Amino acid sequence: MSINVDREKCIGCESCVAVCPVGALDMVEEKALINQDTCLSCGACISECPVDAISNSGSTKSSSETTSTYSDVWVYAEVSDNELRPVCYELLAEGVKLAAKTKQRCCAVLIAKEQGDLPAKLIAAGADIVYLITGDEYSVYNNDLYTNAFCELVNTYKPNAVLIGATADGRDFAPRVAARLKTGLCADCTALDATESGLIEWTRPALGGNILATILCDEAKPQMGTVRPKVFKAQEIDTSRTGEIIHYIVQHKVIARTELVRNEPVTATGACNIEEAELICAGGRGMGSADKFKQLEELAQLLGGAVGGSRAVVDEGWITHPQQVGQSGKTVTPKIYFAFGISGAIQHIAGMHDANVIIAINKDPNAPIFKVANYGIVGTIEDILPKLIEKIKAYKEA
């Protein structure tokens, strides 16, 4: 859609300028003027205008273009250290299902310094087509360069839907792409489905994780969403699959406004990427204090895992939000999940119930966490955690 100002009606009250979330409105000669390149078409200014001088001209795409021109399900293939992120395989598995339901193709978009064997891996994982953009400028993720390349590719080939992993880079990349394309974005999805007409049903936690909302975006294309890692299972790799690789050369290049000066790996256990950890030591309010999480870090260090926790301890400031497990945090599927002092609220269980082995430690024998745990220990953190650390140290030193 396109938002327009009738400057003859405008009285210069500046109400619209105050509510614009992206600063797209400014006063020129005491009248409101919209910067269409910046405007998100959110409509906040329309209801705020007291004289109805601002209006919505409707969708910028014709209905025939929306239904017939846009096709295929795209998966953004995120790369880290010249390897595909695990979420790429998970999204391709779900992309194949969505493409089958909508009678379209599942495609992958790869932006990297060089292709190597990555296109072949994407095809083996389910991609029918791999759109490939390479160049030295894409050696590391850069929002300006990647957004420009991806949007040009979208405008050229017009996908029906785009799936992006809700990783740190994905959460930075997806909103910029959606804003540039003037389309919607459903963030942090935990379930996907599709109608035969090609509409994607995006399901995500809402109201602090208390409900699950299913959202449709039927006014603009492509439909876009970010999907939490570990929500879907990757399908079996089939190296016998064949697919098409389309090499695309960006026609209108831009200059990056930022530069990566230095990349320093995080060494603190608690800051590890819990989505990819095979062992997680998670703590809840029952830990009692932030100091107790130092012991959890020691345990995780001994076992080669990461530290996570419930929303309650994030709210307390004992750990950071990237370490939160649950509906309003991250979904994890480690081989072993330790739950220390976690009562087992349904919102937390939704984020970790698919772990291979769940070991719960809680002083309340009736805590709900024991219903999903494979092993349970009834006792206080003060009694159990130090002894567990001591035993593991003794075993490793033996």
mmCIF file of C-alpha atoms in Angstrom:
data_model
loop_
_atom_site.group_PDB
_atom_site.id
_atom_site.type_symbol
_atom_site.label_atom_id
_atom_site.label_comp_id
_atom_site.label_asym_id
_atom_site.label_seq_id
_atom_site.Cartn_x
_atom_site.Cartn_y
_atom_site.Cartn_z
ATOM 1 C CA MET A 1 0.000 0.000 0.000
ATOM 2 C CA SER A 2 1.009 3.621 -0.386
ATOM 3 C CA ILE A 3 0.303 6.396 2.146
ATOM 4 C CA ASN A 4 -0.367 9.875 0.733
ATOM 5 C CA VAL A 5 -0.944 13.345 2.222
ATOM 6 C CA ASP A 6 -3.474 15.789 0.801
ATOM 7 C CA ARG A 7 -1.458 18.952 1.414
ATOM 8 C CA GLU A 8 -4.482 21.147 0.761
ATOM 9 C CA LYS A 9 -6.294 19.564 3.697
ATOM 10 C CA CYS A 10 -3.225 19.439 5.957
ATOM 11 C CA ILE A 11 -3.352 21.996 8.778
ATOM 12 C CA GLY A 12 0.269 21.511 9.894
ATOM 13 C CA CYS A 13 -0.555 20.162 13.364
ATOM 14 C CA GLU A 14 2.401 17.705 13.220
ATOM 15 C CA SER A 15 0.373 14.932 14.893
ATOM 16 C CA CYS A 16 1.403 12.513 12.157
ATOM 17 C CA VAL A 17 5.074 13.393 12.559
ATOM 18 C CA ALA A 18 4.923 12.510 16.251
ATOM 19 C CA VAL A 19 3.457 9.011 15.736
ATOM 20 C CA CYS A 20 5.513 7.859 12.728
ATOM 21 C CA PRO A 21 7.698 4.975 13.999
ATOM 22 C CA VAL A 22 10.388 5.447 11.341
ATOM 23 C CA GLY A 23 10.494 9.223 10.920
ATOM 24 C CA ALA A 24 9.138 9.104 7.381
ATOM 25 C CA LEU A 25 7.040 12.244 7.880
ATOM 26 C CA ASP A 26 8.433 15.760 7.955
ATOM 27 C CA MET A 27 7.061 19.279 7.752
ATOM 28 C CA VAL A 28 7.830 21.115 4.519
ATOM 29 C CA GLU A 29 6.417 24.627 4.155
ATOM 30 C CA GLU A 30 4.258 23.914 7.240
ATOM 31 C CA LYS A 31 2.642 20.909 5.556
ATOM 32 C CA ALA A 32 3.260 17.201 6.140
ATOM 33 C CA LEU A 33 5.317 15.373 3.511
ATOM 34 C CA ILE A 34 5.968 11.615 3.355
ATOM 35 C CA ASN A 35 9.286 10.075 2.358
ATOM 36 C CA GLN A 36 8.013 7.051 0.391
ATOM 37 C CA ASP A 37 11.423 5.355 0.499
ATOM 38 C CA THR A 38 11.346 5.298 4.306
ATOM 39 C CA CYS A 39 7.591 4.831 4.879
ATOM 40 C CA LEU A 40 6.540 1.368 6.053
ATOM 41 C CA SER A 41 2.867 1.958 5.154
ATOM 42 C CA CYS A 42 1.894 0.978 8.703
ATOM 43 C CA GLY A 43 -1.008 3.460 8.700
ATOM 44 C CA ALA A 44 -0.325 4.912 12.155
ATOM 45 C CA CYS A 45 -0.521 8.440 10.760
ATOM 46 C CA ILE A 46 -3.922 7.894 9.104
ATOM 47 C CA SER A 47 -5.891 7.472 12.307
ATOM 48 C CA GLU A 48 -3.921 10.250 14.014
ATOM 49 C CA CYS A 49 -4.732 12.962 11.446
ATOM 50 C CA PRO A 50 -7.604 15.135 12.798
ATOM 51 C CA VAL A 51 -8.680 16.395 9.356
ATOM 52 C CA ASP A 52 -8.420 13.157 7.342
ATOM 53 C CA ALA A 53 -5.656 14.582 5.165
ATOM 54 C CA ILE A 54 -3.763 11.278 5.084
ATOM 55 C CA SER A 55 -5.077 8.299 3.153
ATOM 56 C CA ASN A 56 -4.135 4.831 2.010
ATOM 57 C CA SER A 57 -4.098 4.365 -1.728
ATOM 58 C CA GLY A 58 -4.328 0.605 -1.380
ATOM 59 C CA SER A 59 -1.989 -2.161 -2.413
ATOM 60 C CA THR A 60 0.796 -1.224 -4.789
ATOM 61 C CA LYS A 61 0.421 -4.593 -6.508
ATOM 62 C CA SER A 62 -2.555 -5.572 -8.617
ATOM 63 C CA SER A 63 -4.516 -8.616 -7.522
ATOM 64 C CA SER A 64 -3.649 -10.429 -10.744
ATOM 65 C CA GLU A 65 0.070 -9.818 -10.146
ATOM 66 C CA THR A 66 -0.218 -11.032 -6.568
ATOM 67 C CA THR A 67 -1.904 -14.310 -7.461
ATOM 68 C CA SER A 68 -0.167 -15.219 -10.702
ATOM 69 C CA THR A 69 3.290 -13.611 -10.726
ATOM 70 C CA TYR A 70 4.543 -14.575 -7.275
ATOM 71 C CA SER A 71 5.419 -18.237 -6.815
ATOM 72 C CA ASP A 72 7.772 -20.610 -5.012
ATOM 73 C CA VAL A 73 8.897 -20.892 -1.402
ATOM 74 C CA TRP A 74 12.335 -19.433 -0.708
ATOM 75 C CA VAL A 75 14.674 -20.323 2.134
ATOM 76 C CA TYR A 76 17.472 -17.904 3.001
ATOM 77 C CA ALA A 77 20.594 -20.042 3.440
ATOM 78 C CA GLU A 78 22.606 -18.398 6.203
ATOM 79 C CA VAL A 79 26.327 -19.119 6.200
ATOM 80 C CA SER A 80 28.754 -19.017 9.127
ATOM 81 C CA ASP A 81 32.466 -19.813 8.736
ATOM 82 C CA ASN A 82 31.844 -21.039 5.176
ATOM 83 C CA GLU A 83 29.301 -23.591 6.382
ATOM 84 C CA LEU A 84 25.502 -23.600 6.279
ATOM 85 C CA ARG A 85 23.858 -22.900 9.621
ATOM 86 C CA PRO A 86 21.870 -25.901 10.924
ATOM 87 C CA VAL A 87 18.637 -23.889 10.683
ATOM 88 C CA CYS A 88 19.005 -23.907 6.872
ATOM 89 C CA TYR A 89 18.409 -27.651 6.765
ATOM 90 C CA GLU A 90 15.454 -27.319 9.137
ATOM 91 C CA LEU A 91 13.831 -24.609 7.016
ATOM 92 C CA LEU A 92 14.404 -26.529 3.797
ATOM 93 C CA ALA A 93 12.606 -29.540 5.268
ATOM 94 C CA GLU A 94 9.586 -27.359 6.076
ATOM 95 C CA GLY A 95 9.920 -25.430 2.829
ATOM 96 C CA VAL A 96 9.577 -28.672 0.878
ATOM 97 C CA LYS A 97 6.286 -29.399 2.674
ATOM 98 C CA LEU A 98 4.910 -25.906 2.086
ATOM 99 C CA ALA A 99 5.922 -26.007 -1.573
ATOM 100 C CA ALA A 100 4.160 -29.345 -2.031
ATOM 101 C CA LYS A 101 0.956 -27.998 -0.475
ATOM 102 C CA THR A 102 0.977 -24.920 -2.692
ATOM 103 C CA LYS A 103 2.153 -26.831 -5.794
ATOM 104 C CA GLN A 104 5.256 -24.680 -6.059
ATOM 105 C CA ARG A 105 9.000 -25.210 -5.846
ATOM 106 C CA CYS A 106 11.274 -24.993 -2.815
ATOM 107 C CA CYS A 107 14.246 -22.735 -3.517
ATOM 108 C CA ALA A 108 17.289 -21.633 -1.544
ATOM 109 C CA VAL A 109 19.059 -18.273 -1.702
ATOM 110 C CA LEU A 110 22.789 -18.368 -1.018
ATOM 111 C CA ILE A 111 24.812 -15.172 -0.598
ATOM 112 C CA ALA A 112 28.485 -15.883 0.068
ATOM 113 C CA LYS A 113 32.052 -15.061 -0.905
ATOM 114 C CA GLU A 114 32.320 -18.288 -2.900
ATOM 115 C CA GLN A 115 29.979 -21.171 -3.513
ATOM 116 C CA GLY A 116 32.167 -24.187 -2.769
ATOM 117 C CA ASP A 117 29.980 -27.239 -2.236
ATOM 118 C CA LEU A 118 27.192 -25.299 -0.527
ATOM 119 C CA PRO A 119 24.744 -25.331 -3.496
ATOM 120 C CA ALA A 120 25.086 -29.108 -3.735
ATOM 121 C CA LYS A 121 24.347 -29.414 -0.015
ATOM 122 C CA LEU A 122 21.235 -27.248 -0.378
ATOM 123 C CA ILE A 123 19.949 -29.347 -3.269
ATOM 124 C CA ALA A 124 20.624 -32.547 -1.328
ATOM 125 C CA ALA A 125 18.633 -31.068 1.560
ATOM 126 C CA GLY A 126 15.563 -30.411 -0.604
ATOM 127 C CA ALA A 127 16.089 -27.294 -2.731
ATOM 128 C CA ASP A 128 14.851 -27.500 -6.319
ATOM 129 C CA ILE A 129 16.626 -24.268 -7.270
ATOM 130 C CA VAL A 130 19.557 -22.468 -5.660
ATOM 131 C CA TYR A 131 19.847 -18.757 -6.386
ATOM 132 C CA LEU A 132 23.512 -17.932 -5.959
ATOM 133 C CA ILE A 133 25.112 -14.517 -5.375
ATOM 134 C CA THR A 134 28.862 -14.507 -4.793
ATOM 135 C CA GLY A 135 31.592 -11.914 -4.392
ATOM 136 C CA ASP A 136 34.363 -10.820 -2.057
ATOM 137 C CA GLU A 137 32.045 -8.222 -0.510
ATOM 138 C CA TYR A 138 29.876 -11.062 0.838
ATOM 139 C CA SER A 139 32.661 -12.727 2.835
ATOM 140 C CA VAL A 140 30.901 -11.756 6.079
ATOM 141 C CA TYR A 141 27.310 -10.740 6.747
ATOM 142 C CA ASN A 142 26.637 -7.052 6.134
ATOM 143 C CA ASN A 143 23.097 -5.702 6.397
ATOM 144 C CA ASP A 144 23.447 -3.121 3.607
ATOM 145 C CA LEU A 145 25.030 -5.432 1.052
ATOM 146 C CA TYR A 146 22.959 -8.517 1.797
ATOM 147 C CA THR A 147 19.664 -6.601 1.890
ATOM 148 C CA ASN A 148 20.397 -4.909 -1.423
ATOM 149 C CA ALA A 149 21.320 -8.185 -3.126
ATOM 150 C CA PHE A 150 18.406 -10.141 -1.685
ATOM 151 C CA CYS A 151 15.788 -7.494 -2.528
ATOM 152 C CA GLU A 152 17.031 -7.203 -6.098
ATOM 153 C CA LEU A 153 16.745 -10.970 -6.422
ATOM 154 C CA VAL A 154 13.201 -10.904 -5.002
ATOM 155 C CA ASN A 155 12.127 -8.156 -7.403
ATOM 156 C CA THR A 156 13.532 -10.172 -10.292
ATOM 157 C CA TYR A 157 12.133 -13.641 -9.536
ATOM 158 C CA LYS A 158 9.157 -12.771 -7.249
ATOM 159 C CA PRO A 159 8.828 -15.559 -4.635
ATOM 160 C CA ASN A 160 5.520 -16.275 -2.938
ATOM 161 C CA ALA A 161 7.064 -16.783 0.506
ATOM 162 C CA VAL A 162 10.430 -16.317 2.195
ATOM 163 C CA LEU A 163 11.630 -18.252 5.255
ATOM 164 C CA ILE A 164 14.538 -16.891 7.295
ATOM 165 C CA GLY A 165 16.070 -18.399 10.416
ATOM 166 C CA ALA A 166 15.496 -16.400 13.603
ATOM 167 C CA THR A 167 19.212 -16.288 14.364
ATOM 168 C CA ALA A 168 21.073 -13.150 15.459
ATOM 169 C CA ASP A 169 21.833 -12.241 11.842
ATOM 170 C CA GLY A 170 18.439 -13.420 10.612
ATOM 171 C CA ARG A 171 16.609 -11.160 13.057
ATOM 172 C CA ASP A 172 18.661 -8.239 11.780
ATOM 173 C CA PHE A 173 18.319 -9.150 8.100
ATOM 174 C CA ALA A 174 14.625 -10.052 7.778
ATOM 175 C CA PRO A 175 13.068 -6.772 9.041
ATOM 176 C CA ARG A 176 15.283 -4.705 6.725
ATOM 177 C CA VAL A 177 14.295 -6.843 3.721
ATOM 178 C CA ALA A 178 10.585 -6.683 4.600
ATOM 179 C CA ALA A 179 10.704 -2.896 5.022
ATOM 180 C CA ARG A 180 12.515 -2.458 1.709
ATOM 181 C CA LEU A 181 9.985 -4.675 -0.095
ATOM 182 C CA LYS A 182 7.051 -3.038 1.732
ATOM 183 C CA THR A 183 5.646 -6.363 2.822
ATOM 184 C CA GLY A 184 4.776 -7.994 6.148
ATOM 185 C CA LEU A 185 6.996 -10.031 8.421
ATOM 186 C CA CYS A 186 5.901 -12.526 11.060
ATOM 187 C CA ALA A 187 8.741 -12.972 13.537
ATOM 188 C CA ASP A 188 9.812 -15.943 15.674
ATOM 189 C CA CYS A 189 7.414 -18.498 14.198
ATOM 190 C CA THR A 190 7.103 -21.907 15.832
ATOM 191 C CA ALA A 191 4.746 -23.557 13.303
ATOM 192 C CA LEU A 192 3.932 -23.158 9.602
ATOM 193 C CA ASP A 193 1.174 -24.310 7.289
ATOM 194 C CA ALA A 194 -0.196 -23.326 3.900
ATOM 195 C CA THR A 195 -3.485 -23.165 2.050
ATOM 196 C CA GLU A 196 -3.943 -24.462 -1.487
ATOM 197 C CA SER A 197 -4.182 -20.856 -2.693
ATOM 198 C CA GLY A 198 -0.618 -20.231 -1.527
ATOM 199 C CA LEU A 199 -1.264 -18.332 1.708
ATOM 200 C CA ILE A 200 1.222 -19.213 4.431
ATOM 201 C CA GLU A 201 -0.162 -19.610 7.944
ATOM 202 C CA TRP A 202 2.471 -18.290 10.334
ATOM 203 C CA THR A 203 2.052 -19.363 13.967
ATOM 204 C CA ARG A 204 3.970 -17.627 16.732
ATOM 205 C CA PRO A 205 3.717 -17.042 20.509
ATOM 206 C CA ALA A 206 1.859 -13.870 21.514
ATOM 207 C CA LEU A 207 1.029 -12.025 24.725
ATOM 208 C CA GLY A 208 4.203 -13.120 26.445
ATOM 209 C CA GLY A 209 3.854 -16.698 25.240
ATOM 210 C CA ASN A 210 0.416 -17.187 26.794
ATOM 211 C CA ILE A 211 -1.281 -17.863 23.448
ATOM 212 C CA LEU A 212 -0.292 -18.972 19.956
ATOM 213 C CA ALA A 213 -1.457 -16.677 17.153
ATOM 214 C CA THR A 214 -1.774 -17.740 13.513
ATOM 215 C CA ILE A 215 -1.183 -14.849 11.131
ATOM 216 C CA LEU A 216 -1.920 -14.416 7.408
ATOM 217 C CA CYS A 217 -0.426 -11.785 5.127
ATOM 218 C CA ASP A 218 -2.726 -11.610 2.103
ATOM 219 C CA GLU A 219 -2.186 -8.001 1.011
ATOM 220 C CA ALA A 220 1.459 -8.003 -0.046
ATOM 221 C CA LYS A 221 4.011 -10.385 -1.486
ATOM 222 C CA PRO A 222 6.293 -12.019 -0.770
ATOM 223 C CA GLN A 223 4.976 -13.376 2.509
ATOM 224 C CA MET A 224 7.854 -13.357 4.993
ATOM 225 C CA GLY A 225 8.619 -14.894 8.351
ATOM 226 C CA THR A 226 11.502 -15.759 10.624
ATOM 227 C CA VAL A 227 11.469 -19.234 12.165
ATOM 228 C CA ARG A 228 13.114 -20.257 15.403
ATOM 229 C CA PRO A 229 15.955 -22.764 15.081
ATOM 230 C CA LYS A 230 15.288 -26.287 16.352
ATOM 231 C CA VAL A 231 11.526 -25.990 15.795
ATOM 232 C CA PHE A 232 11.545 -28.287 12.757
ATOM 233 C CA LYS A 233 13.508 -31.450 12.097
ATOM 234 C CA ALA A 234 15.884 -31.521 9.148
ATOM 235 C CA GLN A 235 15.100 -34.226 6.615
ATOM 236 C CA GLU A 236 17.507 -36.901 5.453
ATOM 237 C CA ILE A 237 20.171 -35.672 3.049
ATOM 238 C CA ASP A 238 19.742 -37.163 -0.434
ATOM 239 C CA THR A 239 22.922 -36.718 -2.461
ATOM 240 C CA SER A 240 21.227 -38.215 -5.524
ATOM 241 C CA ARG A 241 18.870 -35.234 -5.844
ATOM 242 C CA THR A 242 19.397 -32.879 -8.760
ATOM 243 C CA GLY A 243 18.496 -29.231 -8.983
ATOM 244 C CA GLU A 244 19.161 -26.012 -10.834
ATOM 245 C CA ILE A 245 21.749 -23.414 -9.818
ATOM 246 C CA ILE A 246 21.065 -19.861 -10.983
ATOM 247 C CA HIS A 247 24.037 -17.513 -10.758
ATOM 248 C CA TYR A 248 22.768 -13.977 -10.265
ATOM 249 C CA ILE A 249 24.860 -10.829 -10.679
ATOM 250 C CA VAL A 250 23.674 -7.831 -8.676
ATOM 251 C CA GLN A 251 22.998 -4.974 -11.070
ATOM 252 C CA HIS A 252 22.715 -2.046 -8.666
ATOM 253 C CA LYS A 253 25.392 -2.326 -6.017
ATOM 254 C CA VAL A 254 25.558 -0.159 -2.898
ATOM 255 C CA ILE A 255 28.327 0.927 -0.569
ATOM 256 C CA ALA A 256 28.282 -0.618 2.889
ATOM 257 C CA ARG A 257 27.902 1.900 5.689
ATOM 258 C CA THR A 258 29.506 -0.384 8.258
ATOM 259 C CA GLU A 259 32.670 -2.468 8.328
ATOM 260 C CA LEU A 260 33.589 -5.489 10.414
ATOM 261 C CA VAL A 261 36.770 -4.473 12.183
ATOM 262 C CA ARG A 262 37.355 -7.526 14.344
ATOM 263 C CA ASN A 263 35.604 -10.793 15.116
ATOM 264 C CA GLU A 264 36.235 -12.047 18.648
ATOM 265 C CA PRO A 265 34.770 -15.416 19.653
ATOM 266 C CA VAL A 266 32.792 -15.464 22.886
ATOM 267 C CA THR A 267 34.494 -17.595 25.501
ATOM 268 C CA ALA A 268 31.996 -17.285 28.354
ATOM 269 C CA THR A 269 30.002 -20.487 28.732
ATOM 270 C CA GLY A 270 26.791 -18.665 29.518
ATOM 271 C CA ALA A 271 26.888 -16.785 26.243
ATOM 272 C CA CYS A 272 27.189 -19.863 24.032
ATOM 273 C CA ASN A 273 24.580 -20.411 21.340
ATOM 274 C CA ILE A 274 22.083 -22.561 23.230
ATOM 275 C CA GLU A 275 20.161 -23.365 20.034
ATOM 276 C CA GLU A 276 23.040 -25.480 18.754
ATOM 277 C CA ALA A 277 24.308 -26.838 22.079
ATOM 278 C CA GLU A 278 24.135 -30.591 22.614
ATOM 279 C CA LEU A 279 23.993 -30.172 26.397
ATOM 280 C CA ILE A 280 22.276 -27.377 28.303
ATOM 281 C CA CYS A 281 22.397 -26.610 32.016
ATOM 282 C CA ALA A 282 19.298 -24.497 32.646
ATOM 283 C CA GLY A 283 18.268 -22.788 35.853
ATOM 284 C CA GLY A 284 15.019 -21.349 37.150
ATOM 285 C CA ARG A 285 13.910 -19.143 40.007
ATOM 286 C CA GLY A 286 14.703 -22.025 42.354
ATOM 287 C CA MET A 287 18.410 -21.273 41.830
ATOM 288 C CA GLY A 288 17.899 -18.500 44.380
ATOM 289 C CA SER A 289 20.411 -15.939 43.106
ATOM 290 C CA ALA A 290 22.587 -14.885 40.196
ATOM 291 C CA ASP A 291 25.672 -16.197 42.009
ATOM 292 C CA LYS A 292 24.388 -19.767 41.733
ATOM 293 C CA PHE A 293 24.547 -19.479 37.942
ATOM 294 C CA LYS A 294 28.333 -19.343 38.240
ATOM 295 C CA GLN A 295 28.107 -22.931 39.427
ATOM 296 C CA LEU A 296 25.905 -23.755 36.427
ATOM 297 C CA GLU A 297 28.564 -22.245 34.174
ATOM 298 C CA GLU A 298 31.188 -24.414 35.863
ATOM 299 C CA LEU A 299 29.056 -27.507 35.276
ATOM 300 C CA ALA A 300 28.427 -26.567 31.652
ATOM 301 C CA GLN A 301 32.169 -25.983 31.169
ATOM 302 C CA LEU A 302 32.947 -29.448 32.509
ATOM 303 C CA LEU A 303 30.387 -31.069 30.216
ATOM 304 C CA GLY A 304 31.046 -28.939 27.139
ATOM 305 C CA GLY A 305 27.586 -27.400 27.160
ATOM 306 C CA ALA A 306 25.815 -24.065 27.467
ATOM 307 C CA VAL A 307 23.836 -22.287 30.183
ATOM 308 C CA GLY A 308 20.162 -21.442 29.735
ATOM 309 C CA GLY A 309 17.223 -20.575 31.910
ATOM 310 C CA SER A 310 13.559 -19.777 32.309
ATOM 311 C CA ARG A 311 11.875 -16.445 31.722
ATOM 312 C CA ALA A 312 11.750 -15.787 35.464
ATOM 313 C CA VAL A 313 15.538 -15.616 35.802
ATOM 314 C CA VAL A 314 15.839 -13.470 32.668
ATOM 315 C CA ASP A 315 13.357 -11.028 34.214
ATOM 316 C CA GLU A 316 15.468 -11.040 37.367
ATOM 317 C CA GLY A 317 18.553 -10.204 35.318
ATOM 318 C CA TRP A 318 20.424 -13.337 36.365
ATOM 319 C CA ILE A 319 21.039 -14.378 32.746
ATOM 320 C CA THR A 320 20.573 -12.653 29.402
ATOM 321 C CA HIS A 321 17.580 -12.973 27.085
ATOM 322 C CA PRO A 322 19.536 -14.921 24.397
ATOM 323 C CA GLN A 323 19.852 -17.679 27.004
ATOM 324 C CA GLN A 324 16.102 -17.917 27.645
ATOM 325 C CA VAL A 325 14.377 -21.195 26.812
ATOM 326 C CA GLY A 326 10.645 -21.322 26.184
ATOM 327 C CA GLN A 327 7.816 -19.926 24.096
ATOM 328 C CA SER A 328 9.021 -16.352 24.519
ATOM 329 C CA GLY A 329 12.674 -17.440 24.296
ATOM 330 C CA LYS A 330 14.388 -20.127 22.253
ATOM 331 C CA THR A 331 13.410 -23.649 21.293
ATOM 332 C CA VAL A 332 16.190 -26.149 21.979
ATOM 333 C CA THR A 333 16.647 -29.852 21.317
ATOM 334 C CA PRO A 334 19.896 -30.878 23.035
ATOM 335 C CA LYS A 335 20.908 -34.440 23.755
ATOM 336 C CA ILE A 336 20.828 -33.681 27.511
ATOM 337 C CA TYR A 337 18.885 -30.924 29.276
ATOM 338 C CA PHE A 338 19.482 -30.255 32.982
ATOM 339 C CA ALA A 339 16.649 -28.316 34.651
ATOM 340 C CA PHE A 340 17.806 -26.909 37.977
ATOM 341 C CA GLY A 341 15.130 -25.222 40.100
ATOM 342 C CA ILE A 342 12.703 -24.962 37.181
ATOM 343 C CA SER A 343 9.089 -25.612 38.168
ATOM 344 C CA GLY A 344 8.007 -26.615 34.667
ATOM 345 C CA ALA A 345 5.543 -23.998 33.432
ATOM 346 C CA ILE A 346 4.002 -24.954 30.105
ATOM 347 C CA GLN A 347 5.672 -21.977 28.409
ATOM 348 C CA HIS A 348 9.117 -23.262 29.392
ATOM 349 C CA ILE A 349 8.383 -26.894 28.585
ATOM 350 C CA ALA A 350 7.303 -25.859 25.067
ATOM 351 C CA GLY A 351 10.881 -24.780 24.414
ATOM 352 C CA MET A 352 12.720 -27.904 25.611
ATOM 353 C CA HIS A 353 10.380 -30.909 25.665
ATOM 354 C CA ASP A 354 12.033 -32.440 22.572
ATOM 355 C CA ALA A 355 15.401 -32.854 24.294
ATOM 356 C CA ASN A 356 16.606 -36.454 24.130
ATOM 357 C CA VAL A 357 17.137 -36.721 27.884
ATOM 358 C CA ILE A 358 15.701 -34.337 30.496
ATOM 359 C CA ILE A 359 17.166 -34.386 34.008
ATOM 360 C CA ALA A 360 15.194 -32.349 36.550
ATOM 361 C CA ILE A 361 16.459 -31.230 39.963
ATOM 362 C CA ASN A 362 13.853 -29.596 42.210
ATOM 363 C CA LYS A 363 13.084 -29.555 45.921
ATOM 364 C CA ASP A 364 9.319 -29.815 45.229
ATOM 365 C CA PRO A 365 8.425 -33.465 44.480
ATOM 366 C CA ASN A 366 5.188 -32.299 42.842
ATOM 367 C CA ALA A 367 6.833 -29.844 40.418
ATOM 368 C CA PRO A 368 5.360 -30.208 36.897
ATOM 369 C CA ILE A 369 8.866 -30.535 35.425
ATOM 370 C CA PHE A 370 9.039 -34.107 36.716
ATOM 371 C CA LYS A 371 6.180 -35.092 34.386
ATOM 372 C CA VAL A 372 8.343 -34.521 31.327
ATOM 373 C CA ALA A 373 11.701 -35.483 32.850
ATOM 374 C CA ASN A 374 13.422 -38.770 32.077
ATOM 375 C CA TYR A 375 15.265 -38.590 35.381
ATOM 376 C CA GLY A 376 14.351 -36.624 38.492
ATOM 377 C CA ILE A 377 16.189 -35.701 41.675
ATOM 378 C CA VAL A 378 14.301 -34.249 44.631
ATOM 379 C CA GLY A 379 16.595 -31.972 46.592
ATOM 380 C CA THR A 380 17.891 -28.442 46.996
ATOM 381 C CA ILE A 381 20.268 -26.794 44.564
ATOM 382 C CA GLU A 382 22.717 -26.232 47.426
ATOM 383 C CA ASP A 383 22.898 -29.981 48.085
ATOM 384 C CA ILE A 384 22.820 -31.390 44.553
ATOM 385 C CA LEU A 385 24.741 -29.002 42.299
ATOM 386 C CA PRO A 386 28.091 -28.878 44.208
ATOM 387 C CA LYS A 387 28.097 -32.678 44.594
ATOM 388 C CA LEU A 388 27.392 -33.148 40.893
ATOM 389 C CA ILE A 389 30.271 -30.842 39.959
ATOM 390 C CA GLU A 390 32.566 -32.645 42.396
ATOM 391 C CA LYS A 391 31.681 -36.087 41.016
ATOM 392 C CA ILE A 392 32.192 -35.019 37.388
ATOM 393 C CA LYS A 393 35.554 -33.436 38.221
ATOM 394 C CA ALA A 394 36.661 -36.636 39.976
ATOM 395 C CA TYR A 395 35.530 -38.757 37.011
ATOM 396 C CA LYS A 396 37.406 -36.584 34.495
ATOM 397 C CA GLU A 397 40.574 -36.596 36.614
ATOM 398 C CA ALA A 398 40.521 -40.357 37.092
#
